[in-house]
PDB file of C-alpha atoms and ligand atoms in Angstrom:
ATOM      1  CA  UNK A   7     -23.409  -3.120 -16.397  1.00  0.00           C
ATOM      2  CA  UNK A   8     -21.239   0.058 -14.781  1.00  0.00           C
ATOM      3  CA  UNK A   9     -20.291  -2.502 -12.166  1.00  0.00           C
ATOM      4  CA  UNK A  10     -18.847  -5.231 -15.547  1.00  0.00           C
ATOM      5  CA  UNK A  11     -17.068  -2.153 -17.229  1.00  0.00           C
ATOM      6  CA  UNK A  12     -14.796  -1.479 -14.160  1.00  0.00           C
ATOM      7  CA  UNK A  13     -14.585  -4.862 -13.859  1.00  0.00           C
ATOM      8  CA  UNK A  14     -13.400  -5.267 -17.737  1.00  0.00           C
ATOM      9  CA  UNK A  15     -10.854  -1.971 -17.329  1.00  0.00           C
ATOM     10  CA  UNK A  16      -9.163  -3.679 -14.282  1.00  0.00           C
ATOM     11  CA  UNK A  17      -8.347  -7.013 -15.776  1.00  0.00           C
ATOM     12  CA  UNK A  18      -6.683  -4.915 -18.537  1.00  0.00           C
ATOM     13  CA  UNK A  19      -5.093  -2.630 -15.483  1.00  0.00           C
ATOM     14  CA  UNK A  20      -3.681  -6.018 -13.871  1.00  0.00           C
ATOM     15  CA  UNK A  21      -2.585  -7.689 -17.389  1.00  0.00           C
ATOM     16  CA  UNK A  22      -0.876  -4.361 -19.052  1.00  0.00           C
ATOM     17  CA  UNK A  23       0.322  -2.494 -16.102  1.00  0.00           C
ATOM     18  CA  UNK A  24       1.391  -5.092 -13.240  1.00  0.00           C
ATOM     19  CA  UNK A  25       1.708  -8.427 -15.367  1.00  0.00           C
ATOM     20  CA  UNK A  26       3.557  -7.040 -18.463  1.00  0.00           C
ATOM     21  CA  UNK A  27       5.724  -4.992 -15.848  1.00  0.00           C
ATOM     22  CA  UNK A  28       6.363  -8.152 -14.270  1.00  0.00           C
ATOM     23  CA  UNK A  29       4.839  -8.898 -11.334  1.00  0.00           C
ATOM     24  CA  UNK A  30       4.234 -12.363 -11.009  1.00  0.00           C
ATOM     25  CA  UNK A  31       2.946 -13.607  -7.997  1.00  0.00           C
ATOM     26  CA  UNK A  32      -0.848 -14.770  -8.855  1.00  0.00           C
ATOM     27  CA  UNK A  33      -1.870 -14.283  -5.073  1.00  0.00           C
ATOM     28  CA  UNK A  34      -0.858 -10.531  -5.821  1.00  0.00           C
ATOM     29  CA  UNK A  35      -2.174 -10.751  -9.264  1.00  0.00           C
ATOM     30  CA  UNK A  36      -5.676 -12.431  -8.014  1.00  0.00           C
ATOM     31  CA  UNK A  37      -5.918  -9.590  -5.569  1.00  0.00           C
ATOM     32  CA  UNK A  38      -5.526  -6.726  -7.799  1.00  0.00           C
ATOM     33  CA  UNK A  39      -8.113  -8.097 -10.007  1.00  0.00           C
ATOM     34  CA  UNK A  40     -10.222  -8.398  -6.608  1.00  0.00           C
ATOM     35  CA  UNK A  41     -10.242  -4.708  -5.067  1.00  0.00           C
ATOM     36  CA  UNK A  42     -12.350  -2.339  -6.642  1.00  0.00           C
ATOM     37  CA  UNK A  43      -9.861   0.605  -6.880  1.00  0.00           C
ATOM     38  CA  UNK A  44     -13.004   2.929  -8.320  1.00  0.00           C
ATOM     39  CA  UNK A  45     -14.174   2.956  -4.691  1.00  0.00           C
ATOM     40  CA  UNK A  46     -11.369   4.341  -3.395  1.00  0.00           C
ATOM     41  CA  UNK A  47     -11.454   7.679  -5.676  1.00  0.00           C
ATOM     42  CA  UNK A  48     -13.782  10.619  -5.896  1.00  0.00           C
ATOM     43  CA  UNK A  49     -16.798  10.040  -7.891  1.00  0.00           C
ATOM     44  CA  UNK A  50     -15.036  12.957 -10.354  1.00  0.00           C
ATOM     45  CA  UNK A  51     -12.370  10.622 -10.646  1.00  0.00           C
ATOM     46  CA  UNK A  52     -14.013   7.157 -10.666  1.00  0.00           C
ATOM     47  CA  UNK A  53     -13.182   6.697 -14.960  1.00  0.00           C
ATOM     48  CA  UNK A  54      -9.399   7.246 -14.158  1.00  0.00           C
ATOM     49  CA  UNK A  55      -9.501   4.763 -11.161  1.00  0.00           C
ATOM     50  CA  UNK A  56      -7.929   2.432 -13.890  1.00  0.00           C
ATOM     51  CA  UNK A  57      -5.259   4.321 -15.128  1.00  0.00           C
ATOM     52  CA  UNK A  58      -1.406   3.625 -14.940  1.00  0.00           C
ATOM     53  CA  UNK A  59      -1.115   6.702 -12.714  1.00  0.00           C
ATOM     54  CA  UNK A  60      -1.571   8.231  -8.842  1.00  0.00           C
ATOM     55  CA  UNK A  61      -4.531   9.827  -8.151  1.00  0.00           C
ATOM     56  CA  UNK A  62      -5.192  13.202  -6.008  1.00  0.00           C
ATOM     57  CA  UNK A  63      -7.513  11.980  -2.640  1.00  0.00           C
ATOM     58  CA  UNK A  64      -7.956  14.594  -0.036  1.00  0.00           C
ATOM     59  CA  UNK A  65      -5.620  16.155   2.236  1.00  0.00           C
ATOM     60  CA  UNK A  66      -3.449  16.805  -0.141  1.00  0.00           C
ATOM     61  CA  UNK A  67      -2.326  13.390  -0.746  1.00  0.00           C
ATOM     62  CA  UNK A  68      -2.312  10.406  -3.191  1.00  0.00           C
ATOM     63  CA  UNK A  69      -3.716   6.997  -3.839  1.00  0.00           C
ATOM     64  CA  UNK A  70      -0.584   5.425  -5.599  1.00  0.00           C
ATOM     65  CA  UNK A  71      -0.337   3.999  -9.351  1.00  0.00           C
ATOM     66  CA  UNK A  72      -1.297   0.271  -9.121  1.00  0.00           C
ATOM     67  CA  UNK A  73       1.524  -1.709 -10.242  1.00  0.00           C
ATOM     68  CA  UNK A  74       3.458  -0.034  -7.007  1.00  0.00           C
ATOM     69  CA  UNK A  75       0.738  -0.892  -4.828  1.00  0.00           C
ATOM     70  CA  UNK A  76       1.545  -4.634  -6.725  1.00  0.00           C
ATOM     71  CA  UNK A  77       5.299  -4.609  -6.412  1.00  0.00           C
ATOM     72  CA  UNK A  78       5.702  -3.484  -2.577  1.00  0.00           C
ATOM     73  CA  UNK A  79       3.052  -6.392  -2.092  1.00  0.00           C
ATOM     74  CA  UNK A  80       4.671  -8.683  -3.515  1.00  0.00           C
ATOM     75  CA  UNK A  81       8.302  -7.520  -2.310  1.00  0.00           C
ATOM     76  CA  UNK A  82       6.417  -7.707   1.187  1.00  0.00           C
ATOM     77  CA  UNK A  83       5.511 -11.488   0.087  1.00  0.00           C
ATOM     78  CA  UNK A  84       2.098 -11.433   1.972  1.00  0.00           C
ATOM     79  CA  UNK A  85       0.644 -14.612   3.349  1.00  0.00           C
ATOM     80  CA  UNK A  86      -3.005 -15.453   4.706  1.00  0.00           C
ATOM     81  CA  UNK A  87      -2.578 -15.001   9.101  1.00  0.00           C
ATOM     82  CA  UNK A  88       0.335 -12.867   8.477  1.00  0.00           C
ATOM     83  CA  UNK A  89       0.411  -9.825  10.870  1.00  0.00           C
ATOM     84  CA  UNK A  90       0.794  -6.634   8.452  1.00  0.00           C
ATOM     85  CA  UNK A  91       1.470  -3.022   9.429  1.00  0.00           C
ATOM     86  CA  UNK A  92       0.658  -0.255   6.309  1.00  0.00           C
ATOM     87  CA  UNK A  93       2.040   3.464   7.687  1.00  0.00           C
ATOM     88  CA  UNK A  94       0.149   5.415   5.254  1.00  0.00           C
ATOM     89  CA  UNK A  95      -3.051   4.219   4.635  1.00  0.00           C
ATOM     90  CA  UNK A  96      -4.541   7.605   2.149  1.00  0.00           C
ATOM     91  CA  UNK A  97      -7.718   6.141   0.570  1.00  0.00           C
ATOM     92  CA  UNK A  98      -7.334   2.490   2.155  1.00  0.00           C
ATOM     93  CA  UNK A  99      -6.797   1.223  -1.144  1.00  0.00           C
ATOM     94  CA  UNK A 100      -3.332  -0.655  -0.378  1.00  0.00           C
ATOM     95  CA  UNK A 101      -4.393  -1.561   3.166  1.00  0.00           C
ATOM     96  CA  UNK A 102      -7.313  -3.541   0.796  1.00  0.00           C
ATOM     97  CA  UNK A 103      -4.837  -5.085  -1.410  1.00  0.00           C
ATOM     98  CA  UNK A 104      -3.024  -6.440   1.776  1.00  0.00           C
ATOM     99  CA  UNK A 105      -6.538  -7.799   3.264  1.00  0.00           C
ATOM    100  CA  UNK A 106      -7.254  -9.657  -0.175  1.00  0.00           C
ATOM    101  CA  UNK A 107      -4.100 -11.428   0.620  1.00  0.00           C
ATOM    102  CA  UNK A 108      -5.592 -12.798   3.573  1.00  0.00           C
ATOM    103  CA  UNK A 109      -3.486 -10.656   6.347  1.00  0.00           C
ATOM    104  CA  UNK A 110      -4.625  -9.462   9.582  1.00  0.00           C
ATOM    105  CA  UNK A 111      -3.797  -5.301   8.480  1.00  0.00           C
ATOM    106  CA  UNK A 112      -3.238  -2.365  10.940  1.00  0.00           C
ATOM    107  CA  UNK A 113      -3.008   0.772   8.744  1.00  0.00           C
ATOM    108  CA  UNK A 114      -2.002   4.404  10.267  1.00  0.00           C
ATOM    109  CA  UNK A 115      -2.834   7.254   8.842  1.00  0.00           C
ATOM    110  CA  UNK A 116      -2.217  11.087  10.206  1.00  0.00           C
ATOM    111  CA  UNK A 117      -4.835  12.981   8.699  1.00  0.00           C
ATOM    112  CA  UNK A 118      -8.313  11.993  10.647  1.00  0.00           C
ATOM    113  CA  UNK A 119     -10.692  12.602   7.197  1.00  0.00           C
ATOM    114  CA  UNK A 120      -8.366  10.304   5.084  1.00  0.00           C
ATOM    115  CA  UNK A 121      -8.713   7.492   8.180  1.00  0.00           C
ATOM    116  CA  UNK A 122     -12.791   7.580   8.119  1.00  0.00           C
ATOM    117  CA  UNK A 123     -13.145   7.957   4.679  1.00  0.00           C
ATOM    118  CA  UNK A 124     -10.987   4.498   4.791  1.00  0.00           C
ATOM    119  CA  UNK A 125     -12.685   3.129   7.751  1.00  0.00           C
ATOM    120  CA  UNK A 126     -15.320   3.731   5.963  1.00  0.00           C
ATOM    121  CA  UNK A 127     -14.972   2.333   2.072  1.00  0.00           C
ATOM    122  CA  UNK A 128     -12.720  -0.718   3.999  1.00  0.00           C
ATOM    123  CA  UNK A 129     -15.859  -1.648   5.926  1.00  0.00           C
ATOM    124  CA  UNK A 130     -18.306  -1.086   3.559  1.00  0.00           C
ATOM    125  CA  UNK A 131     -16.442  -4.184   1.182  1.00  0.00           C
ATOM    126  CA  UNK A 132     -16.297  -6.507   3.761  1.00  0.00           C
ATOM    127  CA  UNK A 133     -12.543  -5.858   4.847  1.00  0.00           C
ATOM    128  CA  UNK A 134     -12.946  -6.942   8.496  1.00  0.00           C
ATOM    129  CA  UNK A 135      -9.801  -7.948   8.660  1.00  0.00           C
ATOM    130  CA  UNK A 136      -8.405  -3.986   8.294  1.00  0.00           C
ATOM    131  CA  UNK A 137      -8.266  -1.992  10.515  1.00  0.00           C
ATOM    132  CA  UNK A 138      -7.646   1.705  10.754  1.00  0.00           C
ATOM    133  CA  UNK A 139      -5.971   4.073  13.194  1.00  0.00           C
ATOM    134  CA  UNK A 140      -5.426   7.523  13.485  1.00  0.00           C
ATOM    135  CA  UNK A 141      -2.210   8.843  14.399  1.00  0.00           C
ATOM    136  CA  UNK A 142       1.594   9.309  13.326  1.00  0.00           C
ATOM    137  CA  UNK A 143       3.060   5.736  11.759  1.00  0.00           C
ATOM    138  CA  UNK A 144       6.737   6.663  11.438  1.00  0.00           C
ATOM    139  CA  UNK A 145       7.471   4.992  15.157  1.00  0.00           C
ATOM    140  CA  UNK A 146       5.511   2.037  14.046  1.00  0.00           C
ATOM    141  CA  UNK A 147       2.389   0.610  15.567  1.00  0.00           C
ATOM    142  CA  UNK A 148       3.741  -0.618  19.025  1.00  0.00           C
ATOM    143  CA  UNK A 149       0.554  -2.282  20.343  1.00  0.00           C
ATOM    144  CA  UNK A 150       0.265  -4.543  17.223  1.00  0.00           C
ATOM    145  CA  UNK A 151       3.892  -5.436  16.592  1.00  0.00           C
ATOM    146  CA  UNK A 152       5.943  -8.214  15.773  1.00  0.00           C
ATOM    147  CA  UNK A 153       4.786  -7.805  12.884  1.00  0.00           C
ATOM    148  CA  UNK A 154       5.268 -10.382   9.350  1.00  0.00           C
ATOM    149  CA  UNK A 155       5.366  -7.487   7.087  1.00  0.00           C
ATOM    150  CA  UNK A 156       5.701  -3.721   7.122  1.00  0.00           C
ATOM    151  CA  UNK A 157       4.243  -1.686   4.074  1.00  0.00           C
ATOM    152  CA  UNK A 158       5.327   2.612   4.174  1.00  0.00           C
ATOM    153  CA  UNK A 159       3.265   4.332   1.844  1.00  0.00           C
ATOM    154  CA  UNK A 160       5.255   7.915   2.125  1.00  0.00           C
ATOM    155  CA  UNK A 161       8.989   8.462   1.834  1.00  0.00           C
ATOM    156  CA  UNK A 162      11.520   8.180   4.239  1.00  0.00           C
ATOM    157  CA  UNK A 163      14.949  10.173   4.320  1.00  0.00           C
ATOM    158  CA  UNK A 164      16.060   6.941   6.431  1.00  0.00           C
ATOM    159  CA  UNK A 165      14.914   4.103   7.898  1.00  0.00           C
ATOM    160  CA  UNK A 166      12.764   4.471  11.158  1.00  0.00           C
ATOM    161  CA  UNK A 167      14.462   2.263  13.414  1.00  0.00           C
ATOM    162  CA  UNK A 168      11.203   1.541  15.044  1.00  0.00           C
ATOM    163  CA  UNK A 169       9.520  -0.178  12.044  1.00  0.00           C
ATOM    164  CA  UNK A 170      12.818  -2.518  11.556  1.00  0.00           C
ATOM    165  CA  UNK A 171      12.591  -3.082  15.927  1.00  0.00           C
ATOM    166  CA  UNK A 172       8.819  -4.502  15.213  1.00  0.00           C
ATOM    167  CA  UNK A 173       9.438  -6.805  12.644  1.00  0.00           C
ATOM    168  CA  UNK A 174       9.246 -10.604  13.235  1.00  0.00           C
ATOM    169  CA  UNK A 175      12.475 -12.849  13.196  1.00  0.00           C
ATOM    170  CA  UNK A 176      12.066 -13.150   9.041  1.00  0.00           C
ATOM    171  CA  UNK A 177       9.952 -10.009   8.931  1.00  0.00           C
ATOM    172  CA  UNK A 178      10.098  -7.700   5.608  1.00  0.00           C
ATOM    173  CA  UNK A 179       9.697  -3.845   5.909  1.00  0.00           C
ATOM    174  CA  UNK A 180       9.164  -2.231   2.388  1.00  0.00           C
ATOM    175  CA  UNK A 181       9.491   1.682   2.184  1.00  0.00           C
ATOM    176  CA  UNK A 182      10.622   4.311   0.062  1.00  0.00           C
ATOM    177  CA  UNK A 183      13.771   6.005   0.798  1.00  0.00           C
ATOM    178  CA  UNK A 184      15.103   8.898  -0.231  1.00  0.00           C
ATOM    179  CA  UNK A 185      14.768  12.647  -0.046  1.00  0.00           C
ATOM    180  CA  UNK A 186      11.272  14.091  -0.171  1.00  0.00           C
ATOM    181  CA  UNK A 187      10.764  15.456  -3.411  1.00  0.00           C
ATOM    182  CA  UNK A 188      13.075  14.039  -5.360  1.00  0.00           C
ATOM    183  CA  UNK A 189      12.925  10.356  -6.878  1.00  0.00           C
ATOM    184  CA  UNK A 190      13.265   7.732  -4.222  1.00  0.00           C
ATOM    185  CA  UNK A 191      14.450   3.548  -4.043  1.00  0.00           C
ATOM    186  CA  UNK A 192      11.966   1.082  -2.540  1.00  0.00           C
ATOM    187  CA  UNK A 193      13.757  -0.997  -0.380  1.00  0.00           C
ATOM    188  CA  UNK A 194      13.213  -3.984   1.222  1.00  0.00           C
ATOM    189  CA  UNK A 195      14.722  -4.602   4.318  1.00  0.00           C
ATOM    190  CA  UNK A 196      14.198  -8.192   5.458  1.00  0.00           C
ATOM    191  CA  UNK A 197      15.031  -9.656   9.667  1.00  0.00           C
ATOM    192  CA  UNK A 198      16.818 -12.789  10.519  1.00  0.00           C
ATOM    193  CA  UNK A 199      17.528 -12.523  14.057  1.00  0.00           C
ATOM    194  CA  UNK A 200      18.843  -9.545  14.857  1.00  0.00           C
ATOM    195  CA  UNK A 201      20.660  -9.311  11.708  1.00  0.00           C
ATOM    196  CA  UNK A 202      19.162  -7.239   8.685  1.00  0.00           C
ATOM    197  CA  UNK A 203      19.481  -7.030   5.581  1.00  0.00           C
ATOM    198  CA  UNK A 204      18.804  -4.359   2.954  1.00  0.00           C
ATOM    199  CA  UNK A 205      18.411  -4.300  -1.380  1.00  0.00           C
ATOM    200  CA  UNK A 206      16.928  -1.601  -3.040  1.00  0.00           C
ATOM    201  CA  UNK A 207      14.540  -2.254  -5.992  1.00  0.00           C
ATOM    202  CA  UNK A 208      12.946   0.502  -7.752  1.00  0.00           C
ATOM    203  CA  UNK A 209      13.250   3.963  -8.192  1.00  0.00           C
ATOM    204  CA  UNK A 210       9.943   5.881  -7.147  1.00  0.00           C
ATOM    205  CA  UNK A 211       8.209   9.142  -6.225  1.00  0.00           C
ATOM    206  CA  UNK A 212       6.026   9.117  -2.931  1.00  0.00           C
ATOM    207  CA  UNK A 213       5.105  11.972  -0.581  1.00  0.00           C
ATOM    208  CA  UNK A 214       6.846  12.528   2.432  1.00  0.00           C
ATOM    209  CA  UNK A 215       6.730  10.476   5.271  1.00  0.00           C
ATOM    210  CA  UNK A 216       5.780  12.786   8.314  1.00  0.00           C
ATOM    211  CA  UNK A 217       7.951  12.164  10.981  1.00  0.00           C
ATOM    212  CA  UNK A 218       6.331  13.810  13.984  1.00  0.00           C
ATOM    213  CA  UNK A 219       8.625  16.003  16.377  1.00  0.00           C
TER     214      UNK A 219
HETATM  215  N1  LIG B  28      -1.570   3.478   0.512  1.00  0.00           N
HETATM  216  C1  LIG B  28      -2.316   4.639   0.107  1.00  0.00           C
HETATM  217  C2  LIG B  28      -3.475   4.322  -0.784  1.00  0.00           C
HETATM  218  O1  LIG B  28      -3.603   3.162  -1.190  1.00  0.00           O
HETATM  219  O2  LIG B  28      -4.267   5.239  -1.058  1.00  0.00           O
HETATM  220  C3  LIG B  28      -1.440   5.720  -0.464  1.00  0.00           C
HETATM  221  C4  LIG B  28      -0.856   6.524   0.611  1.00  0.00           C
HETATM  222  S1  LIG B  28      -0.264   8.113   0.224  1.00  0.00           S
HETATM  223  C5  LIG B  28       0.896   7.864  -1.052  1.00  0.00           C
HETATM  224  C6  LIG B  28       0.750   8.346   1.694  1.00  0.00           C
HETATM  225  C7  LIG B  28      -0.041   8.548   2.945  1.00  0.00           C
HETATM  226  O3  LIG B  28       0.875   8.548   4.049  1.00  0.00           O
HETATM  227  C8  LIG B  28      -0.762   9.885   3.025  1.00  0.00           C
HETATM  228  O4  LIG B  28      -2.137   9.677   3.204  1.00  0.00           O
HETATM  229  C9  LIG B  28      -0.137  10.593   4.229  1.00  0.00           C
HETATM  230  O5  LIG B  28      -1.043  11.395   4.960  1.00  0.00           O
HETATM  231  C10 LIG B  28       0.343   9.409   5.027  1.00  0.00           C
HETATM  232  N2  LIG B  28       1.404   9.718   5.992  1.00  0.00           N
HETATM  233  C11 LIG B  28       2.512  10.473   5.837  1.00  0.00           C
HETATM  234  N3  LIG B  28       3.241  10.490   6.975  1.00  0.00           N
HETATM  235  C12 LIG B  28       2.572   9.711   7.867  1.00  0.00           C
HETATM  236  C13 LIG B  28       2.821   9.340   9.217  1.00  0.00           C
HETATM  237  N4  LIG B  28       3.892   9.753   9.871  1.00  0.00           N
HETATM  238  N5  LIG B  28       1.940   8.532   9.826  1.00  0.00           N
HETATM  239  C14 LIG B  28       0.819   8.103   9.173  1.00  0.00           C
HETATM  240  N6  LIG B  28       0.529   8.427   7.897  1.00  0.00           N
HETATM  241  C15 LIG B  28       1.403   9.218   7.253  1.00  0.00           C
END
């Protein structure tokens, strides 16, 4: 019955939030209606998981509103085999999204309590094609790279070269850019060769990306 009513709140969440915003790629669409987002909140939080809004996890940070966890995976235009890279992986909830897809996933996260808690909720549905490590994502993920897609989570005052340097020839890196604390652009930065190119796409307000000395 509890397990129906979240079930009932996120079709609404995917038709009212991410559809009518216009998202429209129904392998994104099918996957939001997949992931249960209440089980990657507090239990104090679980009747909000739904809501049009971020959510406080621990360490300070944020699980972001759905229909931006929607648009950067669709912007990142996801397919099954696909080798992704998530920098920022908070509650795991995104990393998810990007396993529904089908996507092999390597998600960094700095904070070690966010990373278990993710390890943990990620394995606990199934997600065996997620993985989680701990450590600073702003260089990239070296060991794992090319990679098809690159998801950043946290903002950016500019683009990490590093994350552009491990895309694949047609690779697509979507971050936030723009001064911490103020609003930011997603952009999507896409590789043909060794020529890029960049379009922003929609203003946004994520926490800083930590960009280790
Ligand atoms: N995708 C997440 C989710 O679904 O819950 C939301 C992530 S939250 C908006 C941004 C995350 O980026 C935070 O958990 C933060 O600790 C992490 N972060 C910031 N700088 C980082 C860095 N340099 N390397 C790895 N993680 C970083």
């Amino acid at each position: 019955m509890a397990e129906d009513r979240h079930r009932d709140r996120r079709l609404a969440m995917v038709r009212r939030q991410i559809e009518g915003r216009g998202v429209r790629d129904p392998r994104v669409l099918a996957a939001m209606r997949s992931v249960p987002r209440h089980r990657f909140v507090s239990r104090t939080l679980v009747g909000d998981a739904y809501k049009d809004h971020p959510l406080p996890i621990s360490a300070g940070q944020t699980i972001s509103q759905p229909y931006i966890v929607a648009l950067m995976a669709e912007a990142a235009a996801i397919e099954p085999e696909h080798r992704v890279l998530e920098v920022g992986t908070g509650s795991g909830y995104g990393a998810a999204v990007l396993a529904e897809l089908g996507a092999s996933v390597v998600t960094v996260e700095r904070h070690r309590k966010l990373a278990d808690a993710a390890t943990k909720v990620l394995g606990n549905l199934g997600y065996a094609n997620a993985t989680v490590v701990c450590g600073d994502g702003s260089q990239g993920h070296p060991p794992g790279a090319p990679y098809d897609a690159v998801v950043v989570t946290a903002a950016a005052s500019i683009i990490p070269s590093p994350l552009v340097d491990q895309l694949a020839d047609g690779g697509r890196l979507v971050i936030p850019v723009g001064p911490p604390s103020f609003s930011q652009n997603l952009t999507l930065v896409t590789r043909a060769g060794d020529e890029t190119t960049s379009k922003r796409f929609c203003p946004v307000r994520f926490v800083p990306l930590v960009e280790e000395p």
